[in-house]
């Protein structure tokens, strides 16, 4: 399968901005998704990028650069409830998805 | 409306036994995925169904794993002769596949423990 790289853990304070990076393999790549997973819960969809640029959804934004095989998730105005694991997932050959190992975000008061 | 449901929520089985895991996708969703997640790890793609097309089985880890989807709706994942390394949470997801729409809805998962 395809491998995606993302940091294992990030810590930030309430109200701050945090960026979670993800790099992926290029061959057959279609787009990059982001999911949030709280401990013991199921992943929930946050955002998807098929084209280069920034997609904004409320406090969360996602960016993609195909030329750099790189994307990131930007979380603004961090809240305690944002403490969770965040996964990037690359789609290949239209509908096969490979997930990164996840970034554990710790939000501190 | 109802989300993706999975059963059982927990399954403890002895090594060597067969198990069947069930997934009920969201009504009308044409795509269905099975993933496996070990503790603290990412999701491992297992198999993908799209409409009436032949499934993409390329992620199944061994020939002990099989899956079917009846009538384009309910899916079952079968693991034969279970091994301890099969212990994980098995997640099912469905989506309404249209170009540029890749939002997958996940079920709560089945936690499988092989003793």
PDB file of C-alpha atoms in Angstrom:
ATOM      1  CA  UNK A   1       0.000   0.000   0.000  1.00  0.00           C
ATOM      2  CA  UNK A   2       0.844   3.651  -0.115  1.00  0.00           C
ATOM      3  CA  UNK A   3       2.451   5.267   2.929  1.00  0.00           C
ATOM      4  CA  UNK A   4       1.565   8.670   4.343  1.00  0.00           C
ATOM      5  CA  UNK A   5       3.710  10.572   6.811  1.00  0.00           C
ATOM      6  CA  UNK A   6       2.333  12.786   9.546  1.00  0.00           C
ATOM      7  CA  UNK A   7       3.682  13.779  12.980  1.00  0.00           C
ATOM      8  CA  UNK A   8       2.761  11.415  15.779  1.00  0.00           C
ATOM      9  CA  UNK A   9       1.875  14.049  18.372  1.00  0.00           C
ATOM     10  CA  UNK A  10       1.325  17.807  18.648  1.00  0.00           C
ATOM     11  CA  UNK A  11       0.601  19.913  21.738  1.00  0.00           C
ATOM     12  CA  UNK A  12      -0.943  23.391  21.709  1.00  0.00           C
ATOM     13  CA  UNK A  13      -2.848  25.703  24.052  1.00  0.00           C
ATOM     14  CA  UNK A  14      -6.463  26.787  23.891  1.00  0.00           C
ATOM     15  CA  UNK A  15      -7.055  29.608  21.443  1.00  0.00           C
ATOM     16  CA  UNK A  16      -3.896  28.871  19.455  1.00  0.00           C
ATOM     17  CA  UNK A  17      -3.516  27.782  15.832  1.00  0.00           C
ATOM     18  CA  UNK A  18      -1.989  24.420  14.948  1.00  0.00           C
ATOM     19  CA  UNK A  19      -0.963  22.935  11.612  1.00  0.00           C
ATOM     20  CA  UNK A  20      -0.740  19.177  11.015  1.00  0.00           C
ATOM     21  CA  UNK A  21       1.282  18.217   7.960  1.00  0.00           C
ATOM     22  CA  UNK A  22       0.924  15.167   5.761  1.00  0.00           C
ATOM     23  CA  UNK A  23       3.084  13.930   2.910  1.00  0.00           C
ATOM     24  CA  UNK A  24       1.998  11.191   0.525  1.00  0.00           C
ATOM     25  CA  UNK A  25       3.163   9.170  -2.451  1.00  0.00           C
ATOM     26  CA  UNK A  26       2.266  10.622  -5.827  1.00  0.00           C
ATOM     27  CA  UNK A  27       1.564   7.648  -8.095  1.00  0.00           C
ATOM     28  CA  UNK A  28      -2.174   7.294  -8.742  1.00  0.00           C
ATOM     29  CA  UNK A  29      -3.059  10.052  -6.273  1.00  0.00           C
ATOM     30  CA  UNK A  30      -6.516  11.620  -6.514  1.00  0.00           C
ATOM     31  CA  UNK A  31      -7.053  13.647  -3.365  1.00  0.00           C
ATOM     32  CA  UNK A  32      -6.457  14.091   0.347  1.00  0.00           C
ATOM     33  CA  UNK A  33      -9.034  13.801   3.144  1.00  0.00           C
ATOM     34  CA  UNK A  34      -8.822  14.572   6.839  1.00  0.00           C
ATOM     35  CA  UNK A  35     -10.613  12.764   9.658  1.00  0.00           C
ATOM     36  CA  UNK A  36     -10.916  13.374  13.385  1.00  0.00           C
ATOM     37  CA  UNK A  37     -11.129  10.512  15.875  1.00  0.00           C
ATOM     38  CA  UNK A  38     -11.742  10.923  19.586  1.00  0.00           C
ATOM     39  CA  UNK A  39     -10.562   8.123  21.887  1.00  0.00           C
ATOM     40  CA  UNK A  40     -12.920   5.178  21.604  1.00  0.00           C
ATOM     41  CA  UNK A  41     -14.892   6.819  18.803  1.00  0.00           C
ATOM     42  CA  UNK A  42     -15.237   6.367  15.070  1.00  0.00           C
ATOM     43  CA  UNK A  43     -13.445   8.655  12.599  1.00  0.00           C
ATOM     44  CA  UNK A  44     -15.480  11.622  11.396  1.00  0.00           C
ATOM     45  CA  UNK A  45     -14.880  13.461   8.133  1.00  0.00           C
ATOM     46  CA  UNK A  46     -13.440  16.965   8.310  1.00  0.00           C
ATOM     47  CA  UNK A  47     -12.318  18.023   4.860  1.00  0.00           C
ATOM     48  CA  UNK A  48     -11.235  16.940   1.384  1.00  0.00           C
ATOM     49  CA  UNK A  49      -8.917  18.493  -1.226  1.00  0.00           C
ATOM     50  CA  UNK A  50      -8.893  17.338  -4.832  1.00  0.00           C
ATOM     51  CA  UNK A  51      -7.306  20.519  -6.195  1.00  0.00           C
ATOM     52  CA  UNK A  52      -4.385  22.644  -5.052  1.00  0.00           C
ATOM     53  CA  UNK A  53      -5.224  25.343  -2.569  1.00  0.00           C
ATOM     54  CA  UNK A  54      -7.051  25.978   0.648  1.00  0.00           C
ATOM     55  CA  UNK A  55     -10.474  24.655   1.657  1.00  0.00           C
ATOM     56  CA  UNK A  56     -12.039  26.392   4.644  1.00  0.00           C
ATOM     57  CA  UNK A  57     -14.750  24.934   6.874  1.00  0.00           C
ATOM     58  CA  UNK A  58     -15.313  27.016   9.967  1.00  0.00           C
ATOM     59  CA  UNK A  59     -12.326  26.770  12.309  1.00  0.00           C
ATOM     60  CA  UNK A  60     -10.763  24.011  10.197  1.00  0.00           C
ATOM     61  CA  UNK A  61      -8.976  24.497   6.896  1.00  0.00           C
ATOM     62  CA  UNK A  62      -7.129  22.042   4.690  1.00  0.00           C
ATOM     63  CA  UNK A  63      -4.479  22.727   2.072  1.00  0.00           C
ATOM     64  CA  UNK A  64      -3.061  20.673  -0.781  1.00  0.00           C
ATOM     65  CA  UNK A  65      -0.006  21.114  -2.980  1.00  0.00           C
ATOM     66  CA  UNK A  66       0.184  18.381  -5.632  1.00  0.00           C
ATOM     67  CA  UNK A  67       3.576  19.530  -6.861  1.00  0.00           C
ATOM     68  CA  UNK A  68       5.002  18.996  -3.363  1.00  0.00           C
ATOM     69  CA  UNK A  69       2.941  15.839  -2.549  1.00  0.00           C
ATOM     70  CA  UNK A  70       2.006  17.624   0.636  1.00  0.00           C
ATOM     71  CA  UNK A  71      -1.030  18.810   2.507  1.00  0.00           C
ATOM     72  CA  UNK A  72      -1.934  20.144   5.903  1.00  0.00           C
ATOM     73  CA  UNK A  73      -4.853  20.590   8.258  1.00  0.00           C
ATOM     74  CA  UNK A  74      -5.064  23.934  10.024  1.00  0.00           C
ATOM     75  CA  UNK A  75      -7.057  24.233  13.229  1.00  0.00           C
ATOM     76  CA  UNK A  76      -7.763  27.736  14.520  1.00  0.00           C
ATOM     77  CA  UNK A  77      -9.067  29.014  17.858  1.00  0.00           C
ATOM     78  CA  UNK A  78      -8.286  25.669  19.465  1.00  0.00           C
ATOM     79  CA  UNK A  79     -10.746  24.354  22.007  1.00  0.00           C
ATOM     80  CA  UNK A  80     -10.305  21.584  24.566  1.00  0.00           C
ATOM     81  CA  UNK A  81     -12.777  19.436  22.617  1.00  0.00           C
ATOM     82  CA  UNK A  82     -10.358  19.469  19.665  1.00  0.00           C
ATOM     83  CA  UNK A  83      -8.092  17.071  21.595  1.00  0.00           C
ATOM     84  CA  UNK A  84      -8.239  13.981  19.396  1.00  0.00           C
ATOM     85  CA  UNK A  85      -6.293  12.101  16.755  1.00  0.00           C
ATOM     86  CA  UNK A  86      -6.276  13.505  13.239  1.00  0.00           C
ATOM     87  CA  UNK A  87      -5.704  11.307  10.201  1.00  0.00           C
ATOM     88  CA  UNK A  88      -4.877  12.250   6.661  1.00  0.00           C
ATOM     89  CA  UNK A  89      -6.140   9.823   4.039  1.00  0.00           C
ATOM     90  CA  UNK A  90      -5.030   9.786   0.421  1.00  0.00           C
ATOM     91  CA  UNK A  91      -7.304   8.405  -2.275  1.00  0.00           C
ATOM     92  CA  UNK A  92      -5.680   6.463  -5.088  1.00  0.00           C
ATOM     93  CA  UNK A  93      -7.201   5.245  -8.326  1.00  0.00           C
ATOM     94  CA  UNK A  94     -10.369   7.174  -7.458  1.00  0.00           C
ATOM     95  CA  UNK A  95     -11.680   5.212  -4.498  1.00  0.00           C
ATOM     96  CA  UNK A  96      -8.961   3.337  -2.629  1.00  0.00           C
ATOM     97  CA  UNK A  97      -8.007   5.152   0.546  1.00  0.00           C
ATOM     98  CA  UNK A  98      -4.816   4.883   2.577  1.00  0.00           C
ATOM     99  CA  UNK A  99      -4.664   6.454   6.008  1.00  0.00           C
ATOM    100  CA  UNK A 100      -1.701   7.907   7.854  1.00  0.00           C
ATOM    101  CA  UNK A 101      -0.876   6.659  11.355  1.00  0.00           C
ATOM    102  CA  UNK A 102      -2.538   9.691  12.897  1.00  0.00           C
ATOM    103  CA  UNK A 103      -1.466  12.797  14.827  1.00  0.00           C
ATOM    104  CA  UNK A 104      -2.521  12.987  18.448  1.00  0.00           C
ATOM    105  CA  UNK A 105      -3.410  16.593  19.273  1.00  0.00           C
ATOM    106  CA  UNK A 106      -3.253  17.588  22.916  1.00  0.00           C
ATOM    107  CA  UNK A 107      -4.932  20.914  23.687  1.00  0.00           C
ATOM    108  CA  UNK A 108      -3.932  22.402  27.042  1.00  0.00           C
ATOM    109  CA  UNK A 109      -5.668  25.182  28.986  1.00  0.00           C
TER     110      UNK A 109
ATOM    111  CA  UNK B   1     -31.442   9.455   9.614  1.00  0.00           C
ATOM    112  CA  UNK B   2     -29.707   6.247  10.641  1.00  0.00           C
ATOM    113  CA  UNK B   3     -25.960   6.064  10.379  1.00  0.00           C
ATOM    114  CA  UNK B   4     -23.708   3.109   9.636  1.00  0.00           C
ATOM    115  CA  UNK B   5     -24.294   0.280  12.058  1.00  0.00           C
ATOM    116  CA  UNK B   6     -22.038  -2.665  12.853  1.00  0.00           C
ATOM    117  CA  UNK B   7     -22.541  -5.828  14.819  1.00  0.00           C
ATOM    118  CA  UNK B   8     -21.438  -7.208  17.125  1.00  0.00           C
ATOM    119  CA  UNK B   9     -19.837  -4.294  18.953  1.00  0.00           C
ATOM    120  CA  UNK B  10     -17.464  -6.667  20.720  1.00  0.00           C
ATOM    121  CA  UNK B  11     -16.411 -10.201  19.860  1.00  0.00           C
ATOM    122  CA  UNK B  12     -14.108 -12.457  21.842  1.00  0.00           C
ATOM    123  CA  UNK B  13     -13.158 -15.676  20.114  1.00  0.00           C
ATOM    124  CA  UNK B  14     -10.682 -18.476  20.510  1.00  0.00           C
ATOM    125  CA  UNK B  15      -7.775 -18.851  18.140  1.00  0.00           C
ATOM    126  CA  UNK B  16      -8.729 -21.037  15.203  1.00  0.00           C
ATOM    127  CA  UNK B  17     -12.451 -20.197  15.222  1.00  0.00           C
ATOM    128  CA  UNK B  18     -14.242 -18.386  12.386  1.00  0.00           C
ATOM    129  CA  UNK B  19     -15.951 -15.040  12.954  1.00  0.00           C
ATOM    130  CA  UNK B  20     -18.447 -12.979  10.966  1.00  0.00           C
ATOM    131  CA  UNK B  21     -18.713  -9.232  11.272  1.00  0.00           C
ATOM    132  CA  UNK B  22     -21.686  -7.342   9.880  1.00  0.00           C
ATOM    133  CA  UNK B  23     -22.056  -3.838   8.463  1.00  0.00           C
ATOM    134  CA  UNK B  24     -25.265  -1.978   7.582  1.00  0.00           C
ATOM    135  CA  UNK B  25     -24.376   1.080   5.489  1.00  0.00           C
ATOM    136  CA  UNK B  26     -26.394   4.254   5.188  1.00  0.00           C
ATOM    137  CA  UNK B  27     -29.334   3.658   2.876  1.00  0.00           C
ATOM    138  CA  UNK B  28     -28.520   4.685  -0.684  1.00  0.00           C
ATOM    139  CA  UNK B  29     -24.763   4.790  -0.217  1.00  0.00           C
ATOM    140  CA  UNK B  30     -23.176   2.960  -3.117  1.00  0.00           C
ATOM    141  CA  UNK B  31     -19.653   2.576  -1.740  1.00  0.00           C
ATOM    142  CA  UNK B  32     -18.718   0.459   1.273  1.00  0.00           C
ATOM    143  CA  UNK B  33     -15.296   0.072   2.850  1.00  0.00           C
ATOM    144  CA  UNK B  34     -13.810  -2.205   5.490  1.00  0.00           C
ATOM    145  CA  UNK B  35     -10.814  -1.068   7.525  1.00  0.00           C
ATOM    146  CA  UNK B  36      -8.851  -2.512  10.419  1.00  0.00           C
ATOM    147  CA  UNK B  37      -7.403  -0.393  13.215  1.00  0.00           C
ATOM    148  CA  UNK B  38      -4.966  -1.730  15.773  1.00  0.00           C
ATOM    149  CA  UNK B  39      -4.549   0.114  19.080  1.00  0.00           C
ATOM    150  CA  UNK B  40      -2.988   3.536  18.554  1.00  0.00           C
ATOM    151  CA  UNK B  41      -2.536   2.960  14.837  1.00  0.00           C
ATOM    152  CA  UNK B  42      -4.026   4.299  11.642  1.00  0.00           C
ATOM    153  CA  UNK B  43      -6.663   2.613   9.561  1.00  0.00           C
ATOM    154  CA  UNK B  44      -5.615  -0.249   7.313  1.00  0.00           C
ATOM    155  CA  UNK B  45      -7.662  -0.586   4.114  1.00  0.00           C
ATOM    156  CA  UNK B  46      -9.092  -4.091   3.656  1.00  0.00           C
ATOM    157  CA  UNK B  47     -11.712  -4.129   0.902  1.00  0.00           C
ATOM    158  CA  UNK B  48     -13.925  -1.793  -1.107  1.00  0.00           C
ATOM    159  CA  UNK B  49     -17.324  -2.381  -2.735  1.00  0.00           C
ATOM    160  CA  UNK B  50     -18.820  -0.019  -5.306  1.00  0.00           C
ATOM    161  CA  UNK B  51     -22.327  -0.726  -6.560  1.00  0.00           C
ATOM    162  CA  UNK B  52     -22.465  -4.006  -8.458  1.00  0.00           C
ATOM    163  CA  UNK B  53     -18.817  -3.917  -9.509  1.00  0.00           C
ATOM    164  CA  UNK B  54     -16.368  -6.602  -8.424  1.00  0.00           C
ATOM    165  CA  UNK B  55     -14.877  -5.624  -5.070  1.00  0.00           C
ATOM    166  CA  UNK B  56     -11.331  -4.376  -4.687  1.00  0.00           C
ATOM    167  CA  UNK B  57      -9.859  -7.035  -2.403  1.00  0.00           C
ATOM    168  CA  UNK B  58      -6.283  -5.879  -2.657  1.00  0.00           C
ATOM    169  CA  UNK B  59      -6.053  -4.910   1.029  1.00  0.00           C
ATOM    170  CA  UNK B  60      -7.112  -8.253   2.499  1.00  0.00           C
ATOM    171  CA  UNK B  61      -4.118  -9.474   4.549  1.00  0.00           C
ATOM    172  CA  UNK B  62      -4.521 -13.184   3.819  1.00  0.00           C
ATOM    173  CA  UNK B  63      -6.839 -15.714   2.208  1.00  0.00           C
ATOM    174  CA  UNK B  64      -8.427 -16.268   5.629  1.00  0.00           C
ATOM    175  CA  UNK B  65     -10.246 -12.969   5.099  1.00  0.00           C
ATOM    176  CA  UNK B  66     -13.244 -12.644   2.796  1.00  0.00           C
ATOM    177  CA  UNK B  67     -16.144 -10.246   2.431  1.00  0.00           C
ATOM    178  CA  UNK B  68     -19.380 -10.043   0.563  1.00  0.00           C
ATOM    179  CA  UNK B  69     -22.040  -7.456   0.025  1.00  0.00           C
ATOM    180  CA  UNK B  70     -25.548  -8.699  -0.650  1.00  0.00           C
ATOM    181  CA  UNK B  71     -27.980  -6.698  -2.766  1.00  0.00           C
ATOM    182  CA  UNK B  72     -25.693  -3.692  -2.721  1.00  0.00           C
ATOM    183  CA  UNK B  73     -26.439  -3.077   0.944  1.00  0.00           C
ATOM    184  CA  UNK B  74     -25.414  -5.176   3.973  1.00  0.00           C
ATOM    185  CA  UNK B  75     -21.855  -6.494   4.056  1.00  0.00           C
ATOM    186  CA  UNK B  76     -20.235  -9.259   6.070  1.00  0.00           C
ATOM    187  CA  UNK B  77     -16.523  -9.656   6.709  1.00  0.00           C
ATOM    188  CA  UNK B  78     -15.522 -13.225   7.519  1.00  0.00           C
ATOM    189  CA  UNK B  79     -12.260 -14.222   9.143  1.00  0.00           C
ATOM    190  CA  UNK B  80     -11.531 -17.940   9.099  1.00  0.00           C
ATOM    191  CA  UNK B  81      -9.200 -19.719  11.524  1.00  0.00           C
ATOM    192  CA  UNK B  82      -8.627 -16.544  13.528  1.00  0.00           C
ATOM    193  CA  UNK B  83      -5.149 -15.741  14.801  1.00  0.00           C
ATOM    194  CA  UNK B  84      -4.107 -13.493  17.682  1.00  0.00           C
ATOM    195  CA  UNK B  85      -2.735 -10.922  15.245  1.00  0.00           C
ATOM    196  CA  UNK B  86      -6.282 -10.492  13.903  1.00  0.00           C
ATOM    197  CA  UNK B  87      -7.231  -8.736  17.154  1.00  0.00           C
ATOM    198  CA  UNK B  88      -8.195  -5.171  16.253  1.00  0.00           C
ATOM    199  CA  UNK B  89     -11.156  -2.876  15.750  1.00  0.00           C
ATOM    200  CA  UNK B  90     -12.821  -3.524  12.412  1.00  0.00           C
ATOM    201  CA  UNK B  91     -14.441  -0.411  10.992  1.00  0.00           C
ATOM    202  CA  UNK B  92     -16.937  -0.175   8.181  1.00  0.00           C
ATOM    203  CA  UNK B  93     -17.641   3.024   6.262  1.00  0.00           C
ATOM    204  CA  UNK B  94     -20.005   3.994   3.480  1.00  0.00           C
ATOM    205  CA  UNK B  95     -20.150   6.903   1.093  1.00  0.00           C
ATOM    206  CA  UNK B  96     -22.226   8.303  -1.734  1.00  0.00           C
ATOM    207  CA  UNK B  97     -19.617   8.331  -4.451  1.00  0.00           C
ATOM    208  CA  UNK B  98     -19.729  11.263  -6.787  1.00  0.00           C
ATOM    209  CA  UNK B  99     -16.782  12.990  -8.337  1.00  0.00           C
ATOM    210  CA  UNK B 100     -15.062  15.184  -5.767  1.00  0.00           C
ATOM    211  CA  UNK B 101     -17.171  13.793  -2.906  1.00  0.00           C
ATOM    212  CA  UNK B 102     -15.110  11.594  -0.617  1.00  0.00           C
ATOM    213  CA  UNK B 103     -16.887  11.910   2.680  1.00  0.00           C
ATOM    214  CA  UNK B 104     -16.947   8.517   4.351  1.00  0.00           C
ATOM    215  CA  UNK B 105     -19.318   7.808   7.215  1.00  0.00           C
ATOM    216  CA  UNK B 106     -17.928   5.334   9.718  1.00  0.00           C
ATOM    217  CA  UNK B 107     -19.726   2.870  11.904  1.00  0.00           C
ATOM    218  CA  UNK B 108     -18.804   2.417  15.590  1.00  0.00           C
ATOM    219  CA  UNK B 109     -16.662  -0.620  14.806  1.00  0.00           C
ATOM    220  CA  UNK B 110     -16.406  -4.192  16.042  1.00  0.00           C
ATOM    221  CA  UNK B 111     -13.677  -4.835  18.589  1.00  0.00           C
ATOM    222  CA  UNK B 112     -12.339  -8.331  17.914  1.00  0.00           C
ATOM    223  CA  UNK B 113     -10.226 -10.085  20.515  1.00  0.00           C
ATOM    224  CA  UNK B 114      -8.680 -13.440  19.669  1.00  0.00           C
ATOM    225  CA  UNK B 115      -7.523 -15.370  22.728  1.00  0.00           C
TER     226      UNK B 115
END
